[in-house]
XYZ file of C-alpha atoms in Angstrom:
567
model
C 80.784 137.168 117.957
C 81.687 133.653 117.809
C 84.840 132.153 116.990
C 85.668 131.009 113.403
C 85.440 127.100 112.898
C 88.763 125.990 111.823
C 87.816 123.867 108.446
C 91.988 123.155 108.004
C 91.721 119.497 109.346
C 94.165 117.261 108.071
C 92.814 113.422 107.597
C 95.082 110.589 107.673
C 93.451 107.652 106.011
C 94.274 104.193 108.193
C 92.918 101.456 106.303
C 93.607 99.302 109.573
C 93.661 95.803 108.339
C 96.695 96.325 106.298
C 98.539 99.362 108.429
C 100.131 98.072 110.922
C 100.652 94.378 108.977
C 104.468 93.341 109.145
C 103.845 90.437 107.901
C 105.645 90.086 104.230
C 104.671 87.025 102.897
C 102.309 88.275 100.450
C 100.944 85.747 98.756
C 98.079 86.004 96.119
C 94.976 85.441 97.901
C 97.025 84.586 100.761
C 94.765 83.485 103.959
C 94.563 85.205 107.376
C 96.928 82.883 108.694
C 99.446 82.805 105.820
C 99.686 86.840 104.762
C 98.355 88.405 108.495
C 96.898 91.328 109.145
C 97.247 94.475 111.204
C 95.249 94.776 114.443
C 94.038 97.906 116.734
C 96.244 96.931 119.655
C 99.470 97.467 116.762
C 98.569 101.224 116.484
C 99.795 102.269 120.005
C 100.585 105.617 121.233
C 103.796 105.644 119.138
C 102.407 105.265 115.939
C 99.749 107.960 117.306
C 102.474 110.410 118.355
C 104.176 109.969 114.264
C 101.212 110.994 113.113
C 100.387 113.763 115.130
C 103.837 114.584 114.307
C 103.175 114.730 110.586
C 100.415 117.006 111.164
C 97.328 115.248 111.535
C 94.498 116.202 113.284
C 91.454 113.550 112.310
C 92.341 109.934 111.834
C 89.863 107.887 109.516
C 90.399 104.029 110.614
C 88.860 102.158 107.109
C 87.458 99.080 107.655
C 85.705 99.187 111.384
C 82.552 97.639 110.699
C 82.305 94.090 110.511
C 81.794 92.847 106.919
C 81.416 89.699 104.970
C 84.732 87.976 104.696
C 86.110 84.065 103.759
C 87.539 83.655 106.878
C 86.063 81.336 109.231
C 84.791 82.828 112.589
C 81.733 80.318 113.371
C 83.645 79.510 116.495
C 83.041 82.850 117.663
C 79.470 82.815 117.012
C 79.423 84.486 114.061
C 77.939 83.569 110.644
C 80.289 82.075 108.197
C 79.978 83.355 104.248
C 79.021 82.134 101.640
C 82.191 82.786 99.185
C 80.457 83.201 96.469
C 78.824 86.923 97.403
C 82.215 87.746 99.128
C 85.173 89.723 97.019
C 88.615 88.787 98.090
C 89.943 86.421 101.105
C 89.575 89.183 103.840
C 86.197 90.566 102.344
C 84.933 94.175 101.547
C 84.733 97.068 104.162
C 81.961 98.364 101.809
C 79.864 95.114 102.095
C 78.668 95.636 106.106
C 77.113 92.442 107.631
C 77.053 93.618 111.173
C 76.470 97.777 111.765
C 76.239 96.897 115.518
C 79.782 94.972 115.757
C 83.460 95.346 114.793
C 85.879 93.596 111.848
C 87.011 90.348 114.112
C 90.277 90.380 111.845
C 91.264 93.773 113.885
C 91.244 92.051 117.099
C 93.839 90.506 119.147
C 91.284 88.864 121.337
C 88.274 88.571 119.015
C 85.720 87.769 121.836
C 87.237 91.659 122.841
C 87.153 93.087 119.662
C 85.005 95.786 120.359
C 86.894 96.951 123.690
C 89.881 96.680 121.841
C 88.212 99.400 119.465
C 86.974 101.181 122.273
C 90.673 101.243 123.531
C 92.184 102.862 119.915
C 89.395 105.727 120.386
C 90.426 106.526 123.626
C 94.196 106.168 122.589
C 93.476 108.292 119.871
C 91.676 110.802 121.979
C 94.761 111.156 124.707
C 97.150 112.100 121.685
C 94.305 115.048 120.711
C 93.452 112.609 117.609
C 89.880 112.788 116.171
C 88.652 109.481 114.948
C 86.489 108.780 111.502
C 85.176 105.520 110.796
C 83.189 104.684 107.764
C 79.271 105.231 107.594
C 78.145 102.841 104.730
C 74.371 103.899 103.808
C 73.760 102.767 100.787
C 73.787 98.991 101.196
C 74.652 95.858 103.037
C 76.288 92.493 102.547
C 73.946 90.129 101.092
C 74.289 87.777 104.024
C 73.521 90.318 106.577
C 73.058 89.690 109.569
C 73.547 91.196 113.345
C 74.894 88.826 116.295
C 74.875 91.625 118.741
C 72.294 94.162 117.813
C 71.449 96.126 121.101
C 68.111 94.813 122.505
C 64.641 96.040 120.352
C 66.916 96.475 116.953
C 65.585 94.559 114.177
C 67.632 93.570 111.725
C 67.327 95.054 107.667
C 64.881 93.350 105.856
C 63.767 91.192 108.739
C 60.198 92.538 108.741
C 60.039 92.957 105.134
C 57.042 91.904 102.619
C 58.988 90.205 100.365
C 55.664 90.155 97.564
C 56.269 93.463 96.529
C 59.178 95.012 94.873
C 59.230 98.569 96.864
C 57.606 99.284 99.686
C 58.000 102.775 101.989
C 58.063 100.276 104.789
C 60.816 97.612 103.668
C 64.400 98.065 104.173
C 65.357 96.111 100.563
C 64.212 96.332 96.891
C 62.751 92.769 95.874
C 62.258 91.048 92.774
C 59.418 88.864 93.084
C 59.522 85.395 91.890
C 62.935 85.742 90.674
C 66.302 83.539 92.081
C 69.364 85.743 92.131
C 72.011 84.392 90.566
C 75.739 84.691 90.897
C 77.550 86.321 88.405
C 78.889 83.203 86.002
C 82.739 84.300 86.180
C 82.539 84.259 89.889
C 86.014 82.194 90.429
C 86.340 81.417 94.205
C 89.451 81.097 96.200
C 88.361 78.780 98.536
C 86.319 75.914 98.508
C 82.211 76.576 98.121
C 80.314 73.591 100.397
C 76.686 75.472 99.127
C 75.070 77.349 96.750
C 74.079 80.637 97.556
C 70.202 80.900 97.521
C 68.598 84.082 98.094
C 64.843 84.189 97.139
C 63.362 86.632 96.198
C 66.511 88.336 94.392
C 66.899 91.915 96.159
C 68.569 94.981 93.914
C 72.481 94.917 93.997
C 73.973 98.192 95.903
C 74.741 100.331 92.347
C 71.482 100.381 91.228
C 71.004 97.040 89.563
C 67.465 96.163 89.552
C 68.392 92.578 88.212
C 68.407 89.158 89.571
C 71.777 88.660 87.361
C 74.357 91.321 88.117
C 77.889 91.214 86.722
C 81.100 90.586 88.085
C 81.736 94.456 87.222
C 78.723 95.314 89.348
C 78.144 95.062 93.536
C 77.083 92.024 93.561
C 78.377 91.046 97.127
C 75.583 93.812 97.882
C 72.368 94.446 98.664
C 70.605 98.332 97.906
C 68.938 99.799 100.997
C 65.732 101.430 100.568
C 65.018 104.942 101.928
C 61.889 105.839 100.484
C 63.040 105.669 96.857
C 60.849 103.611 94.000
C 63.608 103.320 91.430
C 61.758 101.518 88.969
C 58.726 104.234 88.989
C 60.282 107.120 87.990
C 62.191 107.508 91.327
C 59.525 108.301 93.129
C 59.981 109.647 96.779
C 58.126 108.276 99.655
C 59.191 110.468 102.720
C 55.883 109.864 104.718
C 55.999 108.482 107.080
C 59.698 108.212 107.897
C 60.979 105.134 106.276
C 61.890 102.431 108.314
C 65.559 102.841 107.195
C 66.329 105.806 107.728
C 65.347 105.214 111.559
C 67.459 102.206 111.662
C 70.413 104.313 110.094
C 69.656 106.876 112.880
C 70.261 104.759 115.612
C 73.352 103.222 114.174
C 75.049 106.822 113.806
C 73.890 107.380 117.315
C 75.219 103.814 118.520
C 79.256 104.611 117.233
C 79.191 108.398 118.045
C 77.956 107.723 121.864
C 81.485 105.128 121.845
C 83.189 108.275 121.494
C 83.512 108.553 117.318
C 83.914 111.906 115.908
C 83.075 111.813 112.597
C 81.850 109.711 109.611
C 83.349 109.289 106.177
C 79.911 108.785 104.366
C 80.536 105.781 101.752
C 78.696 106.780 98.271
C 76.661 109.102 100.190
C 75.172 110.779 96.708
C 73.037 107.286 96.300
C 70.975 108.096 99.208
C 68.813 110.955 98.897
C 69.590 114.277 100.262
C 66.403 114.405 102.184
C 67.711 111.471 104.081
C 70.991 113.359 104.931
C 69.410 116.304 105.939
C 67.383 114.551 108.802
C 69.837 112.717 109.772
C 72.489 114.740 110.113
C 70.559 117.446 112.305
C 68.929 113.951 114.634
C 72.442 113.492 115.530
C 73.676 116.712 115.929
C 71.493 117.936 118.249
C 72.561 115.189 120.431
C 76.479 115.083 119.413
C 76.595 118.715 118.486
C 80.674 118.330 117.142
C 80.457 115.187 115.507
C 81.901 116.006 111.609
C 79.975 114.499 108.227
C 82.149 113.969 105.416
C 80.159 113.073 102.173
C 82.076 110.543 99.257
C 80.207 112.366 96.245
C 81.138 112.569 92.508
C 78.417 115.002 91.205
C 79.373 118.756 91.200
C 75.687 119.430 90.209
C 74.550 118.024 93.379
C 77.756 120.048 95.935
C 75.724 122.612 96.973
C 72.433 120.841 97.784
C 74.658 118.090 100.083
C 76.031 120.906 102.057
C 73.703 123.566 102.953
C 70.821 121.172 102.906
C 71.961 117.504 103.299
C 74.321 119.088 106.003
C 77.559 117.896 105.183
C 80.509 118.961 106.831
C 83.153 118.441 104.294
C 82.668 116.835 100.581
C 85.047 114.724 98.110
C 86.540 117.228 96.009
C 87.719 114.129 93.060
C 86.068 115.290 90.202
C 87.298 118.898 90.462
C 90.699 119.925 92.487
C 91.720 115.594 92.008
C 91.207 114.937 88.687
C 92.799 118.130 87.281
C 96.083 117.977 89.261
C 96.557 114.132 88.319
C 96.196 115.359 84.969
C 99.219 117.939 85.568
C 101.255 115.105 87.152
C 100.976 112.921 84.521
C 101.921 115.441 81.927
C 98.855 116.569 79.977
C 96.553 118.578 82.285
C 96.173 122.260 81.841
C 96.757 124.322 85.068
C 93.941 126.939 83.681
C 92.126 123.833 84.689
C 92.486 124.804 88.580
C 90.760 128.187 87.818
C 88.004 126.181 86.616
C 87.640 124.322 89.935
C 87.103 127.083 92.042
C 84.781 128.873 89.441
C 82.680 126.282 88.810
C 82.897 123.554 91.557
C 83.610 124.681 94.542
C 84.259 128.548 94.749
C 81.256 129.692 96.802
C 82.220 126.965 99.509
C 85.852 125.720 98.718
C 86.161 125.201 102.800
C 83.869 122.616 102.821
C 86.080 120.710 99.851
C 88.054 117.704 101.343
C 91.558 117.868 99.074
C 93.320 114.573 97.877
C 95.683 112.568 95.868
C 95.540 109.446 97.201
C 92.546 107.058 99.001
C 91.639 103.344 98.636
C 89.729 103.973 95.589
C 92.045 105.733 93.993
C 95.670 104.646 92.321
C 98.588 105.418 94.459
C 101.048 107.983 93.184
C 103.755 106.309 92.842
C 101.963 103.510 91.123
C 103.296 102.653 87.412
C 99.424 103.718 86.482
C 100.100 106.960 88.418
C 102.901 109.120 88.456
C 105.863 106.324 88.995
C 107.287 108.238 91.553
C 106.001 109.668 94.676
C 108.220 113.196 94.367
C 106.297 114.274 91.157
C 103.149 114.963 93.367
C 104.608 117.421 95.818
C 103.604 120.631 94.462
C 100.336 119.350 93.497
C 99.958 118.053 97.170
C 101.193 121.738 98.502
C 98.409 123.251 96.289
C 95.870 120.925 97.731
C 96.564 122.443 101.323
C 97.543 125.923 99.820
C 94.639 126.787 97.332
C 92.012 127.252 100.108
C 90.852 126.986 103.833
C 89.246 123.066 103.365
C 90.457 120.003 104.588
C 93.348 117.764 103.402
C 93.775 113.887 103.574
C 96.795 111.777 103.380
C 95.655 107.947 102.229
C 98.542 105.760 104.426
C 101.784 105.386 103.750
C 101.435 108.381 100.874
C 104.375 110.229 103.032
C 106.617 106.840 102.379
C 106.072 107.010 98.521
C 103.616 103.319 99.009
C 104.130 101.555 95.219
C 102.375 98.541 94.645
C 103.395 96.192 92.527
C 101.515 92.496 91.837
C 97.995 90.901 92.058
C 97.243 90.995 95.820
C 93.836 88.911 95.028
C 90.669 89.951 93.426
C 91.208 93.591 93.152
C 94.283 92.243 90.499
C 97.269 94.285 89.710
C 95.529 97.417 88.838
C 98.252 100.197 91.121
C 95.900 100.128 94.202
C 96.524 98.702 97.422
C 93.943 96.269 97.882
C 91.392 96.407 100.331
C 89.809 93.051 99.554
C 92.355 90.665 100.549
C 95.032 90.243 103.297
C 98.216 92.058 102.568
C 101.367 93.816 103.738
C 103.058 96.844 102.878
C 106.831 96.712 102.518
C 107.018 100.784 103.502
C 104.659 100.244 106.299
C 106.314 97.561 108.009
C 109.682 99.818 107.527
C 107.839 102.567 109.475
C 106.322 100.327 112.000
C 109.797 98.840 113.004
C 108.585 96.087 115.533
C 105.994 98.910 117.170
C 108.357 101.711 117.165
C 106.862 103.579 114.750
C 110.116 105.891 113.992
C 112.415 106.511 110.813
C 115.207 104.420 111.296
C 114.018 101.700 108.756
C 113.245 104.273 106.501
C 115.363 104.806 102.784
C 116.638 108.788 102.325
C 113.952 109.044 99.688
C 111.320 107.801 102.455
C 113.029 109.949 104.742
C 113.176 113.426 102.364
C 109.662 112.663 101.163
C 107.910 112.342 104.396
C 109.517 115.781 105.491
C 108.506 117.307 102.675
C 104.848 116.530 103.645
C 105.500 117.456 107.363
C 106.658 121.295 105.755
C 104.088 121.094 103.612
C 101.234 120.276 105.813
C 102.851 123.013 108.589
C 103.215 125.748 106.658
C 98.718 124.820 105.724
C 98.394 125.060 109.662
C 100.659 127.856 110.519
C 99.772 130.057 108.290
C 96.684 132.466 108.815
C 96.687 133.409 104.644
C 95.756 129.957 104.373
C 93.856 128.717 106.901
C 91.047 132.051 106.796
C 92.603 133.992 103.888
C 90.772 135.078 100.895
C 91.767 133.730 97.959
C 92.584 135.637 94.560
C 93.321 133.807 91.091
C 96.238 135.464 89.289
C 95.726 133.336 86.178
C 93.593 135.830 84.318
C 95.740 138.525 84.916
C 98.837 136.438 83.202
C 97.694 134.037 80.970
C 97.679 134.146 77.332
C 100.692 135.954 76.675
C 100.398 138.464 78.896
C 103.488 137.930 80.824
C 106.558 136.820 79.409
C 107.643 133.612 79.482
C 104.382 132.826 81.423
C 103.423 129.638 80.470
C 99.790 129.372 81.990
C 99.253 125.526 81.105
C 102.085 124.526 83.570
C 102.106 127.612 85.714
C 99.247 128.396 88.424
C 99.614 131.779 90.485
C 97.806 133.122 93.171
C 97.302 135.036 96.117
C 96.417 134.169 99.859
C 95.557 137.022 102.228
C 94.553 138.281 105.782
C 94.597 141.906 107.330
C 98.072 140.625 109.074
C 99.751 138.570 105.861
C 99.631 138.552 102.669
C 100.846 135.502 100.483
C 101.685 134.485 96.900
C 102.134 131.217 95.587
C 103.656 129.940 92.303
C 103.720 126.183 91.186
C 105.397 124.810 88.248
C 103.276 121.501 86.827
C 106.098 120.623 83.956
C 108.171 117.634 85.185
C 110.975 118.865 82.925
C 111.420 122.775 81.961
C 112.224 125.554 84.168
C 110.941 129.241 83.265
C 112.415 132.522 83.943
C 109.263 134.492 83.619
C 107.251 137.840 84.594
C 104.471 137.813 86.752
C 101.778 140.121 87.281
C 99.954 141.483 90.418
C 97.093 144.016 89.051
C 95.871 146.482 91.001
C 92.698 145.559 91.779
C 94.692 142.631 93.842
C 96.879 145.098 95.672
C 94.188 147.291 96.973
C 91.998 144.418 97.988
C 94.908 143.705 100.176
C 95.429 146.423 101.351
C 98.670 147.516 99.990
C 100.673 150.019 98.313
C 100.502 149.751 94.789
C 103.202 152.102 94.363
C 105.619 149.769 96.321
C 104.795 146.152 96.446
C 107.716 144.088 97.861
C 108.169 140.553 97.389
C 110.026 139.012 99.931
C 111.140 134.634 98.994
C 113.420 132.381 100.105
C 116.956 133.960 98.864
C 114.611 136.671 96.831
C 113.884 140.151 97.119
C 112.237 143.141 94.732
C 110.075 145.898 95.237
C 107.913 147.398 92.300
C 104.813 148.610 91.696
C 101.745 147.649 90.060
C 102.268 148.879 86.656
C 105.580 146.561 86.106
C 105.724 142.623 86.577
C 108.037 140.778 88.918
C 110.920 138.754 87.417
C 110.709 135.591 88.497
C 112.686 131.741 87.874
C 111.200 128.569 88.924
C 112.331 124.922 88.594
C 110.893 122.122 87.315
C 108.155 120.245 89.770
C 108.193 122.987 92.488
C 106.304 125.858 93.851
C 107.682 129.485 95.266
C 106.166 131.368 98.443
C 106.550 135.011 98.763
C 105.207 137.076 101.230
C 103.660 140.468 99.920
C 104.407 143.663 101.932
């Protein structure tokens, strides 16, 4: 019989250009040389060892691939953009110009930059570190173009017939006869020597079929073609293989075989599922462990993704996400949790990916969020309680990270950008020169950090939770069933094995602490195996035995959770 895979990974999010940044300067739209940025080399084996400390087990470094950008690097032989089709000084990860080569802002040495990648992996690798980098399918920049494509590659849209809009055989959509033109409130930073030309105007990467997108829409983007006609119904053209999905092939194939382990799968839902589950067995059967991790925001499309696009792990945001943000911020409805598991993600909840935090989303602490980084902990100790999935940590969430200020083109919005150079006073604390310890650190940074470290330990340590079954004990509490139990704050349930036997309370309500009764029915005790005559309940400075028939008396504070083992 073979050995159950382990599906509690825990992925730390490195968006790499700002991470390891001490440079404070921070001005708006600051250049390279003026606001710096982090490099490879800066996340050495100590910064490795803290975060294999905290817990982690995958590390996803954000920004790999080389992608449009303002800064100049014609000296290095590489293509200098147009600003017009680029967001921010730095650029967009998202808006790939080179698939075959590496971000030359991440390198020390940039004529090195990929051995200096090459380097991290391995570093990574000797501190038992997996490493994710980001797999962006969906489209390119609109300049793209490959210095160092491996010998035979040709690049996207190179052998295209530009005369007709979709073709099974061309890499972009086109729109014939039409000049794209640049969204009008396009404001650059720099100075623009050209215009930017491009005709025929190609489709934008969301789906606009327009020579005039808006500044709202991808514009710095071009859509990739797999096969799709968009603008005939969506009609699929699988045979023969498209010419992209080959070229996509061979890219996957190109970072695993330099030792990657994984691939975060940018807005992997706009490329069909029939391209996902090709792809995903082609490089399997040559890199058998590699991991696929699908960005997705459609339950209605969960199940198809996994068991036939062949995703390891999908974004659980719409479901487990959006409801505990909800509870954070003071209206949500914990009944809402029940609803996740029901009707998301209960048939495969391991292959959910839990979060609070990533680039796309606000940071916690964040004005727009929660205003302080404490009022997420129980909602973060859910996450990596509720089920046997995966958890990810976006950086610096451990240090509380609160932005504050227009960085560039992203704006003030409670996001740390990714378009534009930056540094991160709490990052540069923990960094410390390259020593990558405390010291630096405020008490709060210090008490919050730890509180993840328990948090995240107690996921990995604990059988209940990382291959127990999982039993809802809303239903048998809710509505005024229980005293005291108020179910719109309050979220109960069981985690269990043959050899322990869990139950976890949380307590949503930033304010009120409840002395309450809570039921375990019966049916719960004998699928666990226990007496229902005598169920003890065994806490942290708490102790009752019962039985079935009578609830447990039970007080919990404000913002917290309770863990009692079951005997």
């Amino acid at each position: 019989m073979s050995e159950k895979k382990n599906d509690k990974l825990v992925v730390y999010q490195v968006f790499t250009r700002v991470f390891s940044n001490e440079n404070l300067t921070n001005k708006t739209y600051g250049s390279l040389e003026e606001n710096g940025t982090g490099k490879f080399n800066d996340i050495n084996k100590k910064a490795l060892k803290s975060l294999k400390g905290l817990g982690v087990s995958h590390v996803w470094y954000t920004g790999v691939i080389e992608h449009a950008t303002m800064t100049d690097y014609s000296e290095y032989g590489i293509k200098q953009d147009n600003p017009l089709v680029v967001k921010g000084k730095a650029g967009s990860p998202y808006a790939v110009k080179d698939y075959y080569d590496i971000d030359p802002d991440l390198a020390v040495d940039v004529k090195n930059r990929m051995a200096e990648f090459e380097a991290l992996v391995e570093r990574s690798h000797q501190e038992d570190l997996k490493v994710l980098i980001d797999f962006i399918p969906n489209h390119v920049a609109r300049e793209y173009h490959s210095d160092v494509k491996p010998k035979g590659v040709t690049d996207f849209g190179e052998d295209d017939d530009q005369s007709k809009p979709f073709d099974i055989h061309n890499n972009f959509y086109y729109l014939p006869g039409q000049n794209f033109k640049v969204p009008a409130d396009v404001v650059s930073p720099v100075q623009v020597k050209q215009p930017y030309l491009e005709k025929p105007a190609k489709a934008t990467g969301n789906d606009v079929f327009s020579a005039e997108p808006s500044i709202n829409d991808w514009f710095e983007t071009i859509k990739l073609n797999y096969g799709v006609d968009y603008q005939n119904g969506r009609a699929k053209q699988f045979y023969p293989i498209p010419d992209t999905w080959n070229k996509m092939r061979d890219i996957l194939l190109y970072w695993a075989a330099k030792g990657v382990d994984g691939f975060r799968c940018d807005m992997a839902q706009m490329v069909p599922v029939e391209f996902w589950a090709w792809v995903t067995r082609e490089v399997k059967s040559q890199f058998p462990d590699i991991i696929f991790i699908a960005e997705i925001y459609n339950p209605n499309a969960y199940h198809e993704y996994i068991f036939k696009g062949g995703f390891d792990y999908l974004y659980d945001k719409v479901g487990l996400y959006d409801a505990l943000r909800r509870l954070i911020e003071g209206h949500g409805n914990a009944n809402d949790i029940t609803g996740v598991w029901q009707n998301e993600s209960g048939e495969f909840a391991n292959h959910m990916l839990r979060f609070l935090e990533n680039h796309d989303e606000q940071r916690i602490a964040s004005d727009e969020f929660a205003g302080e980084a404490e009022k997420a902990l129980p909602a973060m100790a859910l996450s990596a309680f509720l089920h046997d999935g995966p958890i990810m940590i976006y950086y610096g969430q451990e240090l509380g990270v609160k932005p504050e200020g227009a960085e560039g083109f992203q704006g003030d919005d409670g996001r740390t950008t990714i378009f534009d150079y930056w540094g991160v006073p709490e990052m540069a604390a923990w960094n410390n020169g390259g020593k990558w310890n405390t010291s630096k650190l405020s008490p709060e940074q210090k008490n919050l950090r730890k509180a993840y470290q328990e948090i995240i330990k107690f996921a990995l340590k604990n059988e209940a939770v990382t291959e127990g079954k999982f039993f809802d004990l809303q239903y048998a509490n809710n509505h005024g069933q229980s005293l005291n139990y108020n179910d719109s704050k309050l979220y109960s349930f069981l985690r269990y094995t043959e050899n322990q036997k869990l139950l976890f309370v949380f307590n949503f309500d930033q304010n009120v602490s409840y002395e309450f009764e809570l039921r375990i029915p019966e049916l719960a005790a004998g699928m666990m195996g226990l007496n229902k005559d005598k169920l003890t309940l065994k806490g942290k400075n708490f102790k009752a035995t019962g039985d079935v028939s009578e609830p447990f008396d039970l007080k919990i504070h404000p913002n917290s959770y309770l863990i009692f083992e079951l005997k």
